[in-house]
Short mmCIF file of C-alpha atoms in Angstrom, two decimals:
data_model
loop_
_atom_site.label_atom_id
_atom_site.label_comp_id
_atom_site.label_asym_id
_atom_site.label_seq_id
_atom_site.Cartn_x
_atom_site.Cartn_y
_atom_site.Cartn_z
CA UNK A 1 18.82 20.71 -13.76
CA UNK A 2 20.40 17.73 -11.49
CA UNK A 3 20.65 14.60 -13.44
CA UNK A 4 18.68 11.89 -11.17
CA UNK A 5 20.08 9.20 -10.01
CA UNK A 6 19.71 6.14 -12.07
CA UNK A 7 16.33 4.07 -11.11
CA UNK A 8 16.85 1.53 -8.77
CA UNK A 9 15.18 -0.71 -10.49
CA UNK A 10 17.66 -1.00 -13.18
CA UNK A 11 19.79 -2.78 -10.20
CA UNK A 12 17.60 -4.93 -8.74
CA UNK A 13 19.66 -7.84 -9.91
CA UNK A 14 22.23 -6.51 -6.74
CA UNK A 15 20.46 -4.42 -5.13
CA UNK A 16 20.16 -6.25 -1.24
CA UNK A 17 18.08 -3.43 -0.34
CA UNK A 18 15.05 -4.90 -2.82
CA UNK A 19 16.01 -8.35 -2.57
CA UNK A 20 16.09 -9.00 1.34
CA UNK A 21 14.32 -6.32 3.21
CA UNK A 22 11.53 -5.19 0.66
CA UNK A 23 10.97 -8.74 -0.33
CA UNK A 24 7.84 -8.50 -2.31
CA UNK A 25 5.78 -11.31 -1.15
CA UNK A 26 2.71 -10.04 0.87
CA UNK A 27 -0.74 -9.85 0.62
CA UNK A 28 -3.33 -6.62 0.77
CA UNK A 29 -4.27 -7.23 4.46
CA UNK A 30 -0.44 -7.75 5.21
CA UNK A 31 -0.34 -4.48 4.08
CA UNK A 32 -2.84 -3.18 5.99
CA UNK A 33 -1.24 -4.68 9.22
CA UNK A 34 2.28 -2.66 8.22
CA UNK A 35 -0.18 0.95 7.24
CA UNK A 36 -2.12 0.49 10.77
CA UNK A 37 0.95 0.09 13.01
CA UNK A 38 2.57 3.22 11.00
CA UNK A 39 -0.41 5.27 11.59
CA UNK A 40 -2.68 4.16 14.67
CA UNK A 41 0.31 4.21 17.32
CA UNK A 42 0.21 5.74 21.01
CA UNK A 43 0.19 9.42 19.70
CA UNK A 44 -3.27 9.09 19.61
CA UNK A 45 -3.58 9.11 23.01
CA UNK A 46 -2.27 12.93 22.46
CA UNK A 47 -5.12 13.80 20.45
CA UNK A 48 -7.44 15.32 23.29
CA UNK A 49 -4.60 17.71 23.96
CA UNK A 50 -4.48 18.24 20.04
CA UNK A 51 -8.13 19.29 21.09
CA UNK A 52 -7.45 21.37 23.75
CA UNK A 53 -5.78 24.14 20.80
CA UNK A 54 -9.21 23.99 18.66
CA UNK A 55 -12.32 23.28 20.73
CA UNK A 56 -14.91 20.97 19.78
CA UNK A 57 -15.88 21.89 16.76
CA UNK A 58 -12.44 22.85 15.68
CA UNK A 59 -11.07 19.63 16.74
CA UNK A 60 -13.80 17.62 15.02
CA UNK A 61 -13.17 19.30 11.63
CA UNK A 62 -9.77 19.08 11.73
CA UNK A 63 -9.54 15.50 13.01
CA UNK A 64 -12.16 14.75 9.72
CA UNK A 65 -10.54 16.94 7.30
CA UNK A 66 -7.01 15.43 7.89
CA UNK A 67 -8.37 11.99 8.09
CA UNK A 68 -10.21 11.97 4.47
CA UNK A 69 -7.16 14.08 2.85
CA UNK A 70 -4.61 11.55 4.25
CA UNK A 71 -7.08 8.67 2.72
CA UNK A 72 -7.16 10.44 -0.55
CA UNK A 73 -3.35 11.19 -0.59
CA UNK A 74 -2.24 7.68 -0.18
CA UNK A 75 -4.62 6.51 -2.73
CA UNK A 76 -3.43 8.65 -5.12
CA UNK A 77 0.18 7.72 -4.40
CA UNK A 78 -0.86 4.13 -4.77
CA UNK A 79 -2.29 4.77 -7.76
CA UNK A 80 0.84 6.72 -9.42
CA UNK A 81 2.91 3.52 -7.97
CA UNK A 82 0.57 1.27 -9.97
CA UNK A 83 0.94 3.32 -12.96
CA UNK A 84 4.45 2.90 -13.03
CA UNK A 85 4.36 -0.52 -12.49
CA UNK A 86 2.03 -1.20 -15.48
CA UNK A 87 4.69 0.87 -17.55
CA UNK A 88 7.24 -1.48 -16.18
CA UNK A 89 8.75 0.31 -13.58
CA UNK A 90 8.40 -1.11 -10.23
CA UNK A 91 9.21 1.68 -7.64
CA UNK A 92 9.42 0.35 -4.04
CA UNK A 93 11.01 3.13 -2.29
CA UNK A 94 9.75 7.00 -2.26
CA UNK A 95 12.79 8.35 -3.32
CA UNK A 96 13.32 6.37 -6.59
CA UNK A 97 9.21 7.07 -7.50
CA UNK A 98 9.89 11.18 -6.64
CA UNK A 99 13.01 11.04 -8.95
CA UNK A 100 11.25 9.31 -11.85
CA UNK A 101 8.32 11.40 -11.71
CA UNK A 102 10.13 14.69 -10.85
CA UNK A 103 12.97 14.02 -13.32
CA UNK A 104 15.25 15.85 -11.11
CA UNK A 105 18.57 14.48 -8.72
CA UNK A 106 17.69 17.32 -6.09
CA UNK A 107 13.86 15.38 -5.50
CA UNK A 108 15.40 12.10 -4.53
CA UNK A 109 17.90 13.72 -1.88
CA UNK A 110 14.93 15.84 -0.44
CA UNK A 111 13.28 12.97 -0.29
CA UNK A 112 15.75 10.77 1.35
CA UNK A 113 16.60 13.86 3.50
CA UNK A 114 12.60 13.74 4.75
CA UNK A 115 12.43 10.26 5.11
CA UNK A 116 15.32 9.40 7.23
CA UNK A 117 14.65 12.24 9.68
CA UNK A 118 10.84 11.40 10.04
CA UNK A 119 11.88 7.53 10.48
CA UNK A 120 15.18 7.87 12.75
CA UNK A 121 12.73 10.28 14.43
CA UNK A 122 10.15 7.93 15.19
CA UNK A 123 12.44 5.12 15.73
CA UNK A 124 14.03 7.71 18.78
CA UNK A 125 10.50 8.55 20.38
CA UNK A 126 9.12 4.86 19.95
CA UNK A 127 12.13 3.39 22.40
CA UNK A 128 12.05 6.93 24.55
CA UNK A 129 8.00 6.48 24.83
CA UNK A 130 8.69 2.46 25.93
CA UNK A 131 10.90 3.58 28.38
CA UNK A 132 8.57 5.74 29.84
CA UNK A 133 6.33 2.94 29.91
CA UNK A 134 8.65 0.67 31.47
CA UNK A 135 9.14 3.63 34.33
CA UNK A 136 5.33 4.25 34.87
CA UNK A 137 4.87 0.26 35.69
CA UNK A 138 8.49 0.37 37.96
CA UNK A 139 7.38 3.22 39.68
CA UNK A 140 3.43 1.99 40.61
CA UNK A 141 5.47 -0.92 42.19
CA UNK A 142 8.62 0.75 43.72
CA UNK A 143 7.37 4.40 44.00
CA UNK A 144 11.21 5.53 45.42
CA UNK A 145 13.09 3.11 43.54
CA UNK A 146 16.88 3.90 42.11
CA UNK A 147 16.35 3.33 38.99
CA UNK A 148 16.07 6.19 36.07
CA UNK A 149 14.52 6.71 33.20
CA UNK A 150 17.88 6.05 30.71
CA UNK A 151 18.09 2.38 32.55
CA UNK A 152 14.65 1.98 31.09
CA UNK A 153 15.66 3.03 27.89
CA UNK A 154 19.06 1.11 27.93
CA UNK A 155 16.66 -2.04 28.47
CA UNK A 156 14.25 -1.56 25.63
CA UNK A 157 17.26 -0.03 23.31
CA UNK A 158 18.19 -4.20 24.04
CA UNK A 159 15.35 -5.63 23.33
CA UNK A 160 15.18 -3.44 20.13
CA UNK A 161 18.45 -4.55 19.32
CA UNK A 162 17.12 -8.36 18.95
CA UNK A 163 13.86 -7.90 17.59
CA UNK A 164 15.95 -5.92 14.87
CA UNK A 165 17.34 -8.46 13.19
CA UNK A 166 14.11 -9.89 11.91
CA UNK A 167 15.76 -9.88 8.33
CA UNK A 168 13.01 -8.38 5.97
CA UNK A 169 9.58 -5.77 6.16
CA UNK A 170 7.44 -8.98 5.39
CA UNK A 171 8.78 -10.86 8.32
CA UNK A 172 6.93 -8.13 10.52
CA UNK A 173 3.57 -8.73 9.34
CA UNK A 174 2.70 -11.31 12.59
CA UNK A 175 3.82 -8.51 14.89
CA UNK A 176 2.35 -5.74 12.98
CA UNK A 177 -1.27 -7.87 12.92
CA UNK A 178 -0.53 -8.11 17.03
CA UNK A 179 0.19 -4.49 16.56
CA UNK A 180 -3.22 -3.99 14.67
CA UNK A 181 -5.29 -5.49 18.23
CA UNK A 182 -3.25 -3.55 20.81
CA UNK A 183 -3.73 -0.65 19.36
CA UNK A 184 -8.05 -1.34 19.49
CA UNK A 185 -6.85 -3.08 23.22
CA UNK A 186 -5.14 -0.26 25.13
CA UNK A 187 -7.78 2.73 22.93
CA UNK A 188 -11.16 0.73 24.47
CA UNK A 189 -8.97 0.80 27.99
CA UNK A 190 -8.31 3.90 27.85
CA UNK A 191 -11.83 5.37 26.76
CA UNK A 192 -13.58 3.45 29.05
CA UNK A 193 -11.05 4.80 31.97
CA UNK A 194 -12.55 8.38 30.72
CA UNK A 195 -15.58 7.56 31.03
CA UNK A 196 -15.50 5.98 34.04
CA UNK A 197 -13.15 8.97 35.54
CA UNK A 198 -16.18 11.01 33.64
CA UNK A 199 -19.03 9.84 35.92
CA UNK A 200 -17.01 9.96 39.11
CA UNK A 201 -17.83 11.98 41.87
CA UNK A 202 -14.25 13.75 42.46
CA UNK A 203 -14.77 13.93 38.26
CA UNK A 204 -12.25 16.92 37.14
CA UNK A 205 -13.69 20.31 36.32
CA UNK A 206 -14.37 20.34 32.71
CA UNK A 207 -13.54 23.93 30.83
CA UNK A 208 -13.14 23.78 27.08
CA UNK A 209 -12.62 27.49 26.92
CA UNK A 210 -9.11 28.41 24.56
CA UNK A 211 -6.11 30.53 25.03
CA UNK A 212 -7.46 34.36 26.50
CA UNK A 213 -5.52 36.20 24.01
CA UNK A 214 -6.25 35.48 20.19
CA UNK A 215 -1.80 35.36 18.93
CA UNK A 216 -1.90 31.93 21.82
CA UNK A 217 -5.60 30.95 20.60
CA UNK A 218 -3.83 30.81 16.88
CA UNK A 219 -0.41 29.64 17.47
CA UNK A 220 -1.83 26.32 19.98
CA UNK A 221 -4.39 25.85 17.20
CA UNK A 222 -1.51 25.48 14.23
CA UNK A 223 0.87 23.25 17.00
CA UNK A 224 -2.37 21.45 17.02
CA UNK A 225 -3.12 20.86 13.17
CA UNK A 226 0.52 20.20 13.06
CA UNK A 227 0.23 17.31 16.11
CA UNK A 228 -2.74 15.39 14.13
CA UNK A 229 -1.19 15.94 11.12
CA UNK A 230 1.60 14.15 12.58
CA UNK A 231 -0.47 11.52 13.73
CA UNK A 232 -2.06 10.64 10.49
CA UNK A 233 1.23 10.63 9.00
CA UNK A 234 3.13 7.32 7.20
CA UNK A 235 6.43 8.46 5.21
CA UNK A 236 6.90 4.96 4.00
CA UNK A 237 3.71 3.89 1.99
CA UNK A 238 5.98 2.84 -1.31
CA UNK A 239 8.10 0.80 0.98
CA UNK A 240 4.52 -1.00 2.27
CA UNK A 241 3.47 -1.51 -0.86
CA UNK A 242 6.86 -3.01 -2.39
CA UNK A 243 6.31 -5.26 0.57
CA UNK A 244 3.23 -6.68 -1.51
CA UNK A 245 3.95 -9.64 -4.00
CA UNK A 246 3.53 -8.69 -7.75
CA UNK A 247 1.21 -7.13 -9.30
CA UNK A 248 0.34 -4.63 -6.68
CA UNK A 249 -2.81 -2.78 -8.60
CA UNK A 250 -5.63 -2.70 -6.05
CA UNK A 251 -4.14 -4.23 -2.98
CA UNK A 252 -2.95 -1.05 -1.78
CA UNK A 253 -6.80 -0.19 -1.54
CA UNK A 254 -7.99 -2.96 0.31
CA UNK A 255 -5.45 -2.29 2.52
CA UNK A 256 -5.84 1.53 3.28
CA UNK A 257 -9.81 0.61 3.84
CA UNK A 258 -8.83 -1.86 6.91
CA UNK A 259 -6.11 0.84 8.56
CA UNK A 260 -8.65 3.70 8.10
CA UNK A 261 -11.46 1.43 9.61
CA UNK A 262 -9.23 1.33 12.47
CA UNK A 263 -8.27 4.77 12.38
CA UNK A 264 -12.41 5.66 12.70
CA UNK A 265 -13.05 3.60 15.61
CA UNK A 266 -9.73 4.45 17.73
CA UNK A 267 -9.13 8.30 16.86
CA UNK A 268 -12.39 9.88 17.61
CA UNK A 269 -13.28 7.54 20.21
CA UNK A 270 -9.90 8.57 21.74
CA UNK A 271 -10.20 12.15 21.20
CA UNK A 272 -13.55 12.23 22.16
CA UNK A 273 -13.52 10.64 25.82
CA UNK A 274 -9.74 12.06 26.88
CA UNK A 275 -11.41 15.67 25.92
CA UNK A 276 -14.82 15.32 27.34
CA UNK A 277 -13.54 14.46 30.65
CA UNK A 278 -10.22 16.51 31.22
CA UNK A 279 -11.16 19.50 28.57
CA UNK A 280 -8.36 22.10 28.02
CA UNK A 281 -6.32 20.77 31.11
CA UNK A 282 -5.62 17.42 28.80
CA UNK A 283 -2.30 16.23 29.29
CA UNK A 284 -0.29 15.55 26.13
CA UNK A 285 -0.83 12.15 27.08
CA UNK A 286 -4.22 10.75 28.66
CA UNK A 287 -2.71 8.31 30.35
CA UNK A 288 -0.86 11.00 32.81
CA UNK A 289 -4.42 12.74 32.85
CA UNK A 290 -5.75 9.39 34.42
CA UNK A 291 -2.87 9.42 37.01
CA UNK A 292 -2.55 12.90 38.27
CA UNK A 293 0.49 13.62 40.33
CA UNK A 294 -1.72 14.94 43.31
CA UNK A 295 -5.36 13.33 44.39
CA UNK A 296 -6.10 9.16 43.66
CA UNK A 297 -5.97 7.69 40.33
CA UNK A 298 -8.98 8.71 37.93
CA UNK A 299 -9.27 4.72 37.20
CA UNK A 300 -8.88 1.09 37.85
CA UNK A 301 -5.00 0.78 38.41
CA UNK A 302 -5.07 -2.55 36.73
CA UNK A 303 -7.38 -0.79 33.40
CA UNK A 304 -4.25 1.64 32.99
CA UNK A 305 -1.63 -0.94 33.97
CA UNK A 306 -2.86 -3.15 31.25
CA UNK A 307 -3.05 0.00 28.64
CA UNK A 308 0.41 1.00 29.37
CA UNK A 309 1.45 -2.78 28.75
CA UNK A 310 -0.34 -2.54 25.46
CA UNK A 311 1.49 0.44 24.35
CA UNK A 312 4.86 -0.71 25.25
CA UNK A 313 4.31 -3.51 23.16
CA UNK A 314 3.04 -1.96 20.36
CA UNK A 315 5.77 0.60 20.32
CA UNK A 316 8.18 -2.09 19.58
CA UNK A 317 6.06 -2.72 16.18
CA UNK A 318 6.37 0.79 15.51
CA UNK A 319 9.98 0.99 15.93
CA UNK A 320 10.64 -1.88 13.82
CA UNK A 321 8.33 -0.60 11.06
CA UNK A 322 9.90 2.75 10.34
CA UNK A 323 13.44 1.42 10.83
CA UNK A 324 13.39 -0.29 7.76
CA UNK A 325 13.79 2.40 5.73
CA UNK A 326 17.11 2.70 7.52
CA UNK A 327 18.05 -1.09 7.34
CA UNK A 328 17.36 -1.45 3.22
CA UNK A 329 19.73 2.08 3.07
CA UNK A 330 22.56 0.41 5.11
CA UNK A 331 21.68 -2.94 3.29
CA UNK A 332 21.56 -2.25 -0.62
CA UNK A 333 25.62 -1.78 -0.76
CA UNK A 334 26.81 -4.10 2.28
CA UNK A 335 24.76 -7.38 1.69
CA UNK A 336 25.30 -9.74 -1.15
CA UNK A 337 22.32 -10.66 -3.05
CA UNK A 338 23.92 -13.67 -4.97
CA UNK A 339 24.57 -14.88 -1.19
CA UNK A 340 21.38 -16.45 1.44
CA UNK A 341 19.76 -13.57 3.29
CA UNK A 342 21.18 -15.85 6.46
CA UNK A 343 24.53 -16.54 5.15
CA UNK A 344 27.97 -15.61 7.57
CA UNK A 345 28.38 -13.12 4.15
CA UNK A 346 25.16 -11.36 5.38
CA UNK A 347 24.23 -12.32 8.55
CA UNK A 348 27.46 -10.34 9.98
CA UNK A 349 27.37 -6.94 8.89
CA UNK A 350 23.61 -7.17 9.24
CA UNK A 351 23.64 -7.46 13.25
CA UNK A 352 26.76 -4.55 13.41
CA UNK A 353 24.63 -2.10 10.86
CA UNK A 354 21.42 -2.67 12.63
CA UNK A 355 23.02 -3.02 16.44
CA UNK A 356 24.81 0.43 15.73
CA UNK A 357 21.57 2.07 14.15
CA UNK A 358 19.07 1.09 17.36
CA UNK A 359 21.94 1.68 19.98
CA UNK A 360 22.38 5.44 18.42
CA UNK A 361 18.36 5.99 18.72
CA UNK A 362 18.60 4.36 22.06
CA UNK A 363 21.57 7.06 22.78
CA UNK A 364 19.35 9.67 21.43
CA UNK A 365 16.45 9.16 22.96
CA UNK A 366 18.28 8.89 26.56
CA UNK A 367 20.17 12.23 25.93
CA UNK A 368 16.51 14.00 24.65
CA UNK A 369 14.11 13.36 26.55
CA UNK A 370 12.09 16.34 25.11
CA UNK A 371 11.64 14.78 21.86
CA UNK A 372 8.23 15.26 21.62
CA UNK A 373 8.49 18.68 21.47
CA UNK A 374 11.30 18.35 18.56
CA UNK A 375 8.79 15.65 16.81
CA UNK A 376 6.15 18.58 16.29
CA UNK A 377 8.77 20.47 14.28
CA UNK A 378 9.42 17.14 12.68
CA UNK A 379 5.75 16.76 11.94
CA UNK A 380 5.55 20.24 10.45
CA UNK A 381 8.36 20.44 7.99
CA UNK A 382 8.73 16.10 7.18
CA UNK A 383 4.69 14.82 7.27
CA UNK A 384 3.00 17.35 6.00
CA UNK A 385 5.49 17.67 2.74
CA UNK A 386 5.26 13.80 2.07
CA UNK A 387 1.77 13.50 3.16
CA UNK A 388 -0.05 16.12 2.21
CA UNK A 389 2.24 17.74 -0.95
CA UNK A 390 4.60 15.68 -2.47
CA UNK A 391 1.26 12.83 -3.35
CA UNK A 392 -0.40 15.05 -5.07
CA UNK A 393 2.25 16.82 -7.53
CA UNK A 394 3.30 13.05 -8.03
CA UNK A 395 -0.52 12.36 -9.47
CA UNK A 396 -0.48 15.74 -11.21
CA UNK A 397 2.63 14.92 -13.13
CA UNK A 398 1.80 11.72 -13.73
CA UNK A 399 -1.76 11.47 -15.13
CA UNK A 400 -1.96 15.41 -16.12
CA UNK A 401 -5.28 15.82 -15.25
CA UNK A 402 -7.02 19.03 -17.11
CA UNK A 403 -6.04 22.22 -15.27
CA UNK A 404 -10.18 23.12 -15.08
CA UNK A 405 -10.48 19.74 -13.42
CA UNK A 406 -12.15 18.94 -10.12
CA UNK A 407 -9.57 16.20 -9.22
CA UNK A 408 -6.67 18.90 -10.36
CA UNK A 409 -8.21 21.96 -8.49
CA UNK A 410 -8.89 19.68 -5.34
CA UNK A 411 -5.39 18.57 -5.64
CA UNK A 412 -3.65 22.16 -5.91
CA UNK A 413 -6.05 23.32 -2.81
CA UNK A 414 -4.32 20.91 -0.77
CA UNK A 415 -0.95 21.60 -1.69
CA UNK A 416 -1.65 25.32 -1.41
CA UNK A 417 -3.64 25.02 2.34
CA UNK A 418 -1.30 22.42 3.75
CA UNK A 419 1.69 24.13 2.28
CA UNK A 420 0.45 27.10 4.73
CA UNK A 421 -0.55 24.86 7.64
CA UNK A 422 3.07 23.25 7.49
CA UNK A 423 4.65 26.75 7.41
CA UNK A 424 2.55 27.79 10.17
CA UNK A 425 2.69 24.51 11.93
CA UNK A 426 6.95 24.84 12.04
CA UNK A 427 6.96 28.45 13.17
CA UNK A 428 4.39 27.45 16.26
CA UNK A 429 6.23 24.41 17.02
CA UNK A 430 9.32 26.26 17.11
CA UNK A 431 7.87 28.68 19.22
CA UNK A 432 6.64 25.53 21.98
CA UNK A 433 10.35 24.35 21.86
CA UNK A 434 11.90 27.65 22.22
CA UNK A 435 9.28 28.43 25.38
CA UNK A 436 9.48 24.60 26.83
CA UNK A 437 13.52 25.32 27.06
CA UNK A 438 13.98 25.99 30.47
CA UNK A 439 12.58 23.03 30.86
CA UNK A 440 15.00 20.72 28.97
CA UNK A 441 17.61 18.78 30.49
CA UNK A 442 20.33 16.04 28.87
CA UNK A 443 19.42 13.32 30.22
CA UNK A 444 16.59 14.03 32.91
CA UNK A 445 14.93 11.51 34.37
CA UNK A 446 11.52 13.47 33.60
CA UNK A 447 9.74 13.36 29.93
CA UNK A 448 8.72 17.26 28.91
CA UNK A 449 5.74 17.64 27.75
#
């Protein structure tokens, strides 16, 4: 077996990554501002197409089922964090608690392995999905303009670049509360566009019938577990809660209960309207289904200008947010704790690390502009695993419940049926990228759906 790699907090005394950009000084609804803005983003507004692969009753159960086992996972993880802090070990990163727990090296690369591809991932769609944004409002106003969609995504990669340097996770939490209200904002704009475009009389046709054949009715119902599964995801819950100032036993509650009472009100209001109005023609993005390319808008322009300027907004909250993992990497071995966190010493390497980091997801997102397709496979084979498995070995291993226990039989029936899901989830995500590939194009000037 791999020896694991000592516990960070053995180091703290030098480690910059605690010190400076998991600061530990924030309260429970702090951390509920940092859980919504990692959860309740702009991929909601894909969950009527997530729809549009189960049906209504499909979609329903699915949308509750992954709700209350995301809920119960990250309470359990919270829990298995507080236990280790009562023993006197502190974990405030996901891959030192997985090495502790696991007692094996091979755990805490996996882990870092996950994490850094889910959060460079999201970090890349966040500035490509702002972009977008930024091209939807330039091209209401200039229809023919020259500009393309990588200019777009030069200029938010810039504004990324500044907002970056915010030095530590706690410094987000005003942004992340102004996250918190644009996320309700642009989800009451956008159901109330649906049900205005609803009750119009050149309303859309409205079919809710699946795939014809049953291998398409199964394989768009798996890329659909796997795209709310993706939505409910949040890689970085440790990292929230070392963000919370000592002790941490309870707050971690408080908090889930105000991101999951937004979760209630903006998912299935979301997911409701988009698929009542535009059924299984929703576009992975209800936004688009409100401005089709032929016939007049389905709504108000100034309802779905105002939305879009909500989202862009908030996606610079969500790119901040899963950076961080990133920035307290790059910042454990190049900043010096025994020096200010605003010191020349720091302050220097700091804006290179970070300026290099944003301007490569910038680059990325530019060159891909098909990500979202690539995010599904990312969905399958990183959230699900961290989400949905990894949670509830950690709380197995930790307080050993009996093996004829409810809480251990509920726990090893989600391991065994998302296990499945994930496998099945890759394979039909692989299957939309491998079909969608005509499609692609380096650096088109048109997002694939």
């Amino acid at each position: 077996m791999a020896t694991p790699p000592e516990p960070d907090h053995f180091h703290r005394d030098t480690d910059a990554g605690a010190a400076f950009v998991l600061e530990s000084k924030g309260e429970w609804w702090h951390a509920g501002f940092h859980l919504t803005t990692a959860i309740v983003g702009p991929t909601i507004l894909t969950l009527p197409y997530a729809f549009r692969g189960l049906g209504w009753g499909l979609g329903f159960l699915c949308l509750t089922v992954m709700g209350v086992v995301t809920f119960y996972s990250y309470f359990l993880m919270s829990k298995v964090l507080d236990h280790c802090e009562k023993a006197g070990r502190r974990h405030i990163r996901f891959r030192e608690l997985a090495a502790d727990v696991f007692g094996s090296g091979w755990m805490f690369y996996i882990v870092v392995f996950i994490q850094t591809t889910i959060n460079t991932g999201i970090s890349i769609g966040a500035i490509l999905l702002a972009g977008e944004c930024l091209q939807i409002m330039y091209s209401s106003v200039s229809p023919n303009g020259p500009l393309k969609l990588f200019e777009f995504i030069a200029m938010v990669t810039a504004v990324m670049i500044v907002l970056s340097q915010l030095p530590t996770f706690h410094s987000l939490r005003h942004l992340n509360m102004a996250s918190l209200f644009l996320s309700l904002g642009y989800t009451f704009l956008v159901v109330g566009a649906c049900i205005n475009a609803g009750l119009l009389k050149h309303a859309p046709p409205r079919d809710y019938s699946l795939e014809s054949s049953e291998s398409a009715r199964v394989f768009s119902a798996f890329t659909s577990i796997s795209i709310i599964a993706a939505i409910f995801g949040n890689g970085i819950l440790p990292e929230i809660q070392a963000t919370l100032a000592p002790p941490a036993t309870g707050k971690m509650f408080k908090g889930l209960l105000m991101c999951y009472s937004v979760i209630l009100v903006t998912f299935y209001s979301a997911a409701v309207a988009g698929y009542w109005v535009f059924g299984n023609k929703s576009n992975s993005n209800i936004l688009k289904s409100l401005l089709p390319d032929e016939g007049p808008a389905l709504a108000p322009t100034w309802v779905l200008g105002l939305g879009v300027i909500f989202v862009l907004f908030q996606l610079f909250a969500i790119g901040l947010v899963y950076s961080q993992v990133a920035y307290e990497i790059m910042e454990k071995n190049s900043a010096d704790v025994n020096q200010g966190v605003f010191s020349k010493r720091n302050l220097i390497p700091r804006i290179i690390l970070r300026t290099i980091y944003v301007i490569f997801c910038g680059f990325m997102a530019a060159m891909l502009p098909f990500f979202g397709d690539i995010n599904g496979v990312v969905g399958a084979v990183g959230f699900i695993p961290l989400d949905f498995v990894l949670p509830m070995l950690l709380y197995n291993m930790t307080y050993k419940p009996r093996k004829s226990s409810i809480t251990y039989l509920i726990n090893i029936s989600i391991i065994i049926v998302f296990t499945g899901a994930g496998i099945m989830g890759a394979f039909s995500s692989v299957r939309k990228l491998v079909l969608d590939a005509k499609k692609f194009k380096l650096f088109s000037d048109d997002v694939v759906d």
